[in-house]
Each structure stands twice: as C-alpha cells, then as structure tokens.
C-alpha cells in the first residue's frame, strides 16, 4: 500500500497540463465529456487515497484496532509515517468535505435566488427589466433562458435567435452539471482547479456550434456572440454555476465559428488522440492504484486479524 496509495495524489498534477490543452485539440462535445470525466474520476481517486491513508493510521491506535479485532500491528504503512500521514490525510478529507458542502449550498442558494427573481415559470424565455445587457441559461425544472431588456435592445432579431439557441444548447445538454463536477473536483484536489476554464470553453464552443446549426448561418452565430460580448462588458451578478454566451475567450470562439476549414487536420487529430490517450491512461492508472492500495490494506487487516493462516 505504501507505494500505490500515493499515485492517485500525484497523477492529477501530471494530467492537468494535458487536460488544459484538450479543449483546443478535440471537437467541443467530446472534449467536454472527457474533461468532466477526468476531473470527476481523478477527484474521486485522490479522495479515496486520502481516506485509505487515514484509515491505515487510525487502525494503529488501540481503540480502532480493537474495533477492527486486530491482534497484531497493522503494517500497511511504516510506524514513523503512519501517524503524521493519517492525521494530515484525515484533516484534508475533513476540509474537503466541508468545502464541498459549502460550495454545494452556495450554488443551490444562488440558483434559488435567481429563480425567485424570475417568478413563476411562464415559458422557456424569461425577460428581466434591466438596462445592463446579459443573457444566460438557468438550469432547473423547467430550465429558463434569462435575458435582460438591455441585451434584447443590443441585438437584432436574427442575432437574438442565435443567442437563444446558444443558451438552449446549455439547457438541453445539461452543461451546468459538467461545470459543477469540475467545480467540486477542484475542491478535492488543487491541481484539478485549472480544469474548470478549459471545460467551460469546451461547453461554450459546443453551444456555439449548436446555435450555428440551429440558425443555419455560422457568421450570424459568430456576430451574435461577438455583439453580445461587447454589449455586456460589465460583469453581471449571475450565479457562478450558470453558463452564458458572452463570457470567456469570446474572440477564440468567434474565430472558430468563422473558420470553415475541417475541424482537425491529420497533425491536430494525432495530437488530440495523444492527449485523450494520456488522460484516459491517467484515469486508469489512478483508479487501478486506488484499488490496489485498498486491496493491500484489506490484506494487511486480515493479516493483523490473524486470518491468513486459517
């Protein structure tokens, strides 16, 4: 266990740099799925590794050893390392749990306040009387496309339809769940915090492509997104968990919509496959190491219980 248990804690530092390049290497939809899966999987494995370290140290204490019916010292970790590592791991698990609870409560409160501001649902589109241009997709049952009167005045009729199609894509794809997964993963391991931005970019690009397909004009979709971003230069007080067309690296997104070349040439396709393979490999190594560490700890507990000789 002493070897395997550390791998899930180290792998996120190696996977994060590759994951940050994925949003540019792959088409938006698969990039979003792979980034969300990478963040969630690595976060789960690293948290499990911390739990195993804390358990191995706790079982060296007489009270917990008696609960586990251990008749011999547990040798999953060296004695000089077990206690400090266990205390540190237990503290990190507790801080992670508290951070996750706070983040979840904050997100739910923000979404609840935003929905209360809209009043009873009367349709997909909710218009707020506000001179500040803004538009975003508010998840829920039902999901709503929220737009201010300022944004409606800043766009033409065709551009509004493109903007609404963009926000509708976020609701249909449940993109808020992807973003929430990356947000929560960042609370589990510091290296995973850097995945939120590329994931948000991939989700926005996916919605851009949906809007372009819905209106049948890539230039119109690009113009709508660009004008919406220029109009909403002042940050609006929207919930952190929602996605909006006018945020993020808009120039890159507009350039991607206007680029009529194939999505990926041979070199880019090879790079995308390489990055995807690296991330999947990191996930597999991290999961396998966590499972192996758990198996080693279980074997050590059985040995300490005197069951191996039976």
Coordinates of C-alpha atoms in Angstrom, one line a residue:
X1 CA 0.0 0.0 0.0
X2 CA 2.9 2.4 0.8
X3 CA 3.6 2.7 -2.9
X4 CA 0.2 2.5 -4.6
X5 CA -1.7 4.9 -2.3
X6 CA 0.4 7.9 -3.3
X7 CA -0.2 7.6 -7.1
X8 CA -3.7 8.9 -7.1
X9 CA -2.5 12.0 -5.3
X10 CA 0.3 12.6 -7.8
X11 CA -1.4 11.8 -11.1
X12 CA -3.7 15.0 -11.1
X13 CA -0.5 17.2 -11.3
X14 CA 0.5 15.3 -14.4
X15 CA -2.9 15.1 -16.0
X16 CA -3.9 18.7 -15.6
X17 CA -1.5 20.2 -18.1
X18 CA -2.6 17.8 -20.8
X19 CA -6.3 18.3 -19.9
X20 CA -5.9 22.1 -20.3
X21 CA -4.9 21.5 -24.0
X22 CA -7.8 19.2 -24.7
X23 CA -10.4 21.9 -25.3
X24 CA -8.4 23.1 -28.4
X25 CA -7.4 19.6 -29.6
X26 CA -10.8 17.8 -29.7
X27 CA -14.2 18.8 -31.0
X28 CA -16.2 20.6 -28.3
X29 CA -18.6 17.9 -27.3
X30 CA -16.2 15.0 -26.7
X31 CA -13.7 17.5 -25.1
X32 CA -16.4 18.5 -22.6
X33 CA -17.2 14.9 -21.8
X34 CA -13.6 13.8 -21.4
X35 CA -12.7 16.9 -19.3
X36 CA -15.6 16.3 -16.9
X37 CA -14.8 12.6 -16.6
X38 CA -11.2 13.3 -16.0
X39 CA -11.9 15.9 -13.2
X40 CA -14.5 13.7 -11.6
X41 CA -12.5 10.4 -11.8
X42 CA -9.2 11.9 -10.5
X43 CA -11.0 13.7 -7.7
X44 CA -12.7 10.5 -6.6
X45 CA -9.4 8.5 -6.7
X46 CA -7.4 11.1 -4.8
X47 CA -10.1 11.4 -2.1
X48 CA -10.2 7.6 -1.8
X49 CA -6.4 7.6 -1.4
X50 CA -6.6 10.1 1.5
X51 CA -9.3 8.0 3.1
X52 CA -7.1 4.9 2.9
X53 CA -4.2 6.7 4.5
X54 CA -6.3 8.0 7.3
X55 CA -7.8 4.5 7.9
X56 CA -4.4 2.8 7.9
X57 CA -3.1 5.3 10.5
X58 CA -6.3 5.0 12.6
X59 CA -6.0 1.3 12.8
X60 CA -2.7 1.6 14.6
X61 CA -4.4 3.2 17.5
X62 CA -5.5 0.8 20.2
X63 CA -9.2 1.9 20.2
X64 CA -9.6 1.5 16.4
X65 CA -7.5 -1.7 16.4
X66 CA -9.9 -3.2 19.0
X67 CA -12.9 -2.2 16.8
X68 CA -11.2 -4.0 13.9
X69 CA -10.3 -7.0 16.1
X70 CA -6.6 -6.6 15.2
X71 CA -4.4 -9.0 17.1
X72 CA -1.1 -7.7 15.6
X73 CA 0.1 -4.3 14.4
X74 CA -1.1 -3.2 11.0
X75 CA 1.9 -2.9 8.7
X76 CA 0.2 -1.1 5.7
X77 CA 2.3 2.0 6.4
X78 CA 5.6 2.3 8.4
X79 CA 5.2 3.3 12.0
X80 CA 7.2 6.5 11.6
X81 CA 4.9 7.6 8.7
X82 CA 1.5 6.2 9.7
X83 CA 0.5 8.7 12.3
X84 CA 1.6 12.0 10.7
X85 CA 0.3 10.8 7.3
X86 CA -3.0 9.7 8.8
X87 CA -3.5 13.0 10.7
X88 CA -2.8 15.0 7.6
X89 CA -5.0 12.8 5.4
X90 CA -7.9 12.9 7.9
X91 CA -7.6 16.7 8.1
X92 CA -7.6 17.0 4.3
X93 CA -10.6 14.8 4.0
X94 CA -12.5 16.8 6.6
X95 CA -11.6 20.1 4.9
X96 CA -12.6 18.7 1.5
X97 CA -16.0 17.5 2.8
X98 CA -16.6 20.9 4.4
X99 CA -15.6 22.7 1.3
X100 CA -17.8 20.5 -0.9
X101 CA -20.8 21.1 1.4
X102 CA -20.2 24.9 1.4
X103 CA -19.8 25.0 -2.4
X104 CA -23.0 22.9 -3.0
X105 CA -25.0 25.1 -0.6
X106 CA -23.7 28.3 -2.2
X107 CA -24.6 27.1 -5.7
X108 CA -28.0 25.9 -4.7
X109 CA -28.7 29.2 -2.9
X110 CA -27.5 31.3 -5.9
X111 CA -29.7 29.3 -8.3
X112 CA -32.7 29.5 -6.0
X113 CA -32.3 33.3 -5.7
X114 CA -32.0 33.6 -9.4
X115 CA -35.2 31.6 -10.0
X116 CA -37.0 33.5 -7.3
X117 CA -36.2 36.7 -9.2
X118 CA -37.9 35.4 -12.3
X119 CA -41.2 34.5 -10.6
X120 CA -43.5 31.6 -11.7
X121 CA -42.4 29.9 -14.9
X122 CA -44.5 31.0 -17.9
X123 CA -42.3 29.7 -20.7
X124 CA -38.7 29.0 -21.8
X125 CA -37.8 32.7 -22.1
X126 CA -37.6 34.9 -19.1
X127 CA -37.1 38.6 -19.7
X128 CA -35.7 40.8 -16.9
X129 CA -36.2 44.6 -16.9
X130 CA -32.6 45.6 -16.7
X131 CA -30.6 48.1 -18.8
X132 CA -27.4 46.0 -18.3
X133 CA -27.1 43.6 -21.3
X134 CA -27.0 40.0 -20.1
X135 CA -28.2 36.5 -21.0
X136 CA -27.6 33.1 -19.6
X137 CA -29.1 29.6 -19.2
X138 CA -30.6 29.0 -15.8
X139 CA -31.0 25.3 -15.0
X140 CA -33.9 23.8 -13.2
X141 CA -37.3 22.3 -13.8
X142 CA -38.0 23.8 -16.2
X143 CA -34.8 25.4 -17.4
X144 CA -35.1 29.0 -18.4
X145 CA -33.3 31.3 -20.9
X146 CA -32.8 34.5 -19.0
X147 CA -32.2 37.7 -20.9
X148 CA -32.4 41.3 -19.9
X149 CA -34.1 44.1 -21.8
X150 CA -30.7 45.7 -22.3
X151 CA -29.5 42.6 -24.2
X152 CA -32.6 42.4 -26.3
X153 CA -32.0 46.1 -27.3
X154 CA -28.4 45.4 -28.2
X155 CA -29.1 42.7 -30.8
X156 CA -31.2 42.4 -33.9
X157 CA -34.0 39.8 -34.3
X158 CA -31.8 37.2 -36.1
X159 CA -29.0 37.7 -33.6
X160 CA -31.4 37.2 -30.7
X161 CA -32.5 33.8 -32.2
X162 CA -28.8 32.8 -32.4
X163 CA -28.3 33.8 -28.8
X164 CA -31.3 32.0 -27.6
X165 CA -30.2 28.9 -29.5
X166 CA -26.9 29.1 -27.7
X167 CA -28.4 29.2 -24.3
X168 CA -30.9 26.5 -25.2
X169 CA -28.0 24.2 -26.0
X170 CA -26.7 24.6 -22.4
X171 CA -30.1 23.6 -21.1
X172 CA -30.5 20.6 -23.4
X173 CA -27.0 19.4 -22.8
X174 CA -27.2 19.9 -19.0
X175 CA -23.9 21.7 -19.2
X176 CA -24.3 23.1 -15.7
X177 CA -23.8 19.5 -14.4
X178 CA -20.4 19.3 -16.2
X179 CA -19.4 22.6 -14.8
X180 CA -20.5 21.7 -11.3
X181 CA -18.5 18.5 -11.5
X182 CA -15.3 20.4 -12.4
X183 CA -16.0 22.9 -9.7
X184 CA -16.4 20.3 -7.0
X185 CA -13.4 18.3 -8.2
X186 CA -11.3 21.4 -7.7
X187 CA -12.2 21.3 -4.0
X188 CA -11.0 17.7 -3.8
X189 CA -7.5 18.3 -5.4
X190 CA -5.8 21.7 -6.0
X191 CA -4.4 20.6 -9.4
X192 CA -7.9 20.0 -10.8
X193 CA -9.0 23.6 -10.3
X194 CA -7.3 24.5 -13.5
X195 CA -9.7 22.3 -15.5
X196 CA -12.8 24.5 -14.9
X197 CA -11.7 27.1 -17.5
X198 CA -11.0 24.7 -20.4
X199 CA -14.2 22.8 -19.6
X200 CA -16.2 26.0 -19.7
X201 CA -14.6 26.9 -23.0
X202 CA -15.5 23.4 -24.5
X203 CA -19.1 23.8 -23.3
X204 CA -19.4 27.3 -24.8
X205 CA -17.9 26.1 -28.1
X206 CA -20.4 23.2 -28.1
X207 CA -23.3 25.6 -27.6
X208 CA -21.8 27.9 -30.3
X209 CA -21.9 25.0 -32.8
X210 CA -25.4 24.1 -31.8
X211 CA -26.5 27.8 -32.4
X212 CA -24.8 27.9 -35.8
X213 CA -26.6 24.7 -36.8
X214 CA -29.9 25.9 -35.5
X215 CA -29.9 29.2 -37.4
X216 CA -28.1 27.8 -40.4
X217 CA -25.5 30.6 -40.5
X218 CA -22.1 30.4 -38.8
X219 CA -21.4 34.0 -39.5
X220 CA -24.7 35.1 -37.9
X221 CA -23.9 33.0 -34.8
X222 CA -20.4 34.5 -34.6
X223 CA -21.8 38.0 -34.9
X224 CA -24.5 37.4 -32.3
X225 CA -21.9 36.1 -29.8
X226 CA -19.5 38.9 -30.5
X227 CA -22.1 41.7 -30.2
X228 CA -23.5 40.1 -27.0
X229 CA -20.0 40.1 -25.5
X230 CA -19.3 43.7 -26.5
X231 CA -22.6 44.8 -25.1
X232 CA -22.1 43.1 -21.7
X233 CA -18.7 44.3 -20.9
X234 CA -19.7 44.9 -17.3
X235 CA -19.8 41.6 -15.3
X236 CA -23.4 40.8 -14.3
X237 CA -24.3 39.4 -10.9
X238 CA -25.3 36.0 -12.3
X239 CA -24.9 32.6 -10.4
X240 CA -21.5 31.1 -10.8
X241 CA -22.9 27.7 -11.8
X242 CA -24.6 29.0 -15.0
X243 CA -23.2 29.4 -18.5
X244 CA -23.5 32.5 -20.7
X245 CA -22.7 33.1 -24.3
X246 CA -20.9 36.4 -23.6
X247 CA -18.3 35.2 -21.2
X248 CA -14.9 33.5 -21.6
X249 CA -12.5 33.8 -24.5
X250 CA -15.0 35.1 -27.0
X251 CA -12.5 36.0 -29.7
X252 CA -11.3 32.4 -29.9
X253 CA -14.9 31.2 -30.1
X254 CA -15.8 33.6 -32.9
X255 CA -12.7 32.7 -34.8
X256 CA -13.6 29.0 -34.5
X257 CA -17.1 29.7 -35.9
X258 CA -15.7 31.7 -38.8
X259 CA -13.1 29.0 -39.6
X260 CA -14.5 26.9 -42.4
X261 CA -11.6 24.5 -42.6
X262 CA -12.0 20.9 -41.4
X263 CA -12.3 20.7 -37.6
X264 CA -8.9 18.9 -37.4
X265 CA -6.2 18.1 -39.8
X266 CA -4.0 15.0 -39.5
X267 CA -1.5 16.6 -37.2
X268 CA -4.2 18.0 -35.0
X269 CA -6.1 14.7 -34.9
X270 CA -2.9 12.9 -33.9
X271 CA -2.4 15.4 -31.1
X272 CA -6.0 15.1 -29.9
X273 CA -5.7 11.3 -29.8
X274 CA -2.4 11.5 -27.9
X275 CA -3.9 13.9 -25.3
X276 CA -7.0 11.8 -25.0
X277 CA -4.9 8.6 -24.5
X278 CA -2.8 10.3 -21.9
X279 CA -5.9 11.4 -19.9
X280 CA -7.6 8.1 -20.1
X281 CA -4.3 6.5 -19.1
X282 CA -4.0 8.8 -16.1
X283 CA -7.6 7.9 -15.1
X284 CA -6.9 4.1 -15.4
X285 CA -3.6 4.3 -13.5
X286 CA -5.2 6.4 -10.7
X287 CA -8.2 4.1 -10.4
X288 CA -6.0 0.9 -10.5
X289 CA -3.7 2.3 -7.9
X290 CA -6.5 3.2 -5.6
X291 CA -8.0 -0.3 -6.0
X292 CA -4.6 -1.9 -5.4
X293 CA -4.0 0.2 -2.3
X294 CA -7.4 -0.8 -1.0
X295 CA -6.7 -4.4 -1.7
X296 CA -3.3 -4.2 0.1
X297 CA -4.9 -2.5 3.1
X298 CA -7.6 -5.2 3.2
X299 CA -4.9 -7.9 3.1
X300 CA -2.9 -6.1 5.9
X301 CA -6.1 -6.0 8.0
X302 CA -6.7 -9.7 7.5
X303 CA -3.0 -10.4 8.5
X304 CA -3.3 -8.3 11.6
X305 CA -6.5 -10.2 12.5
X306 CA -4.6 -13.4 12.2
X307 CA -6.9 -14.7 9.4
X308 CA -4.3 -15.5 6.7
X309 CA -3.2 -18.7 8.4
X310 CA -6.7 -20.1 8.7

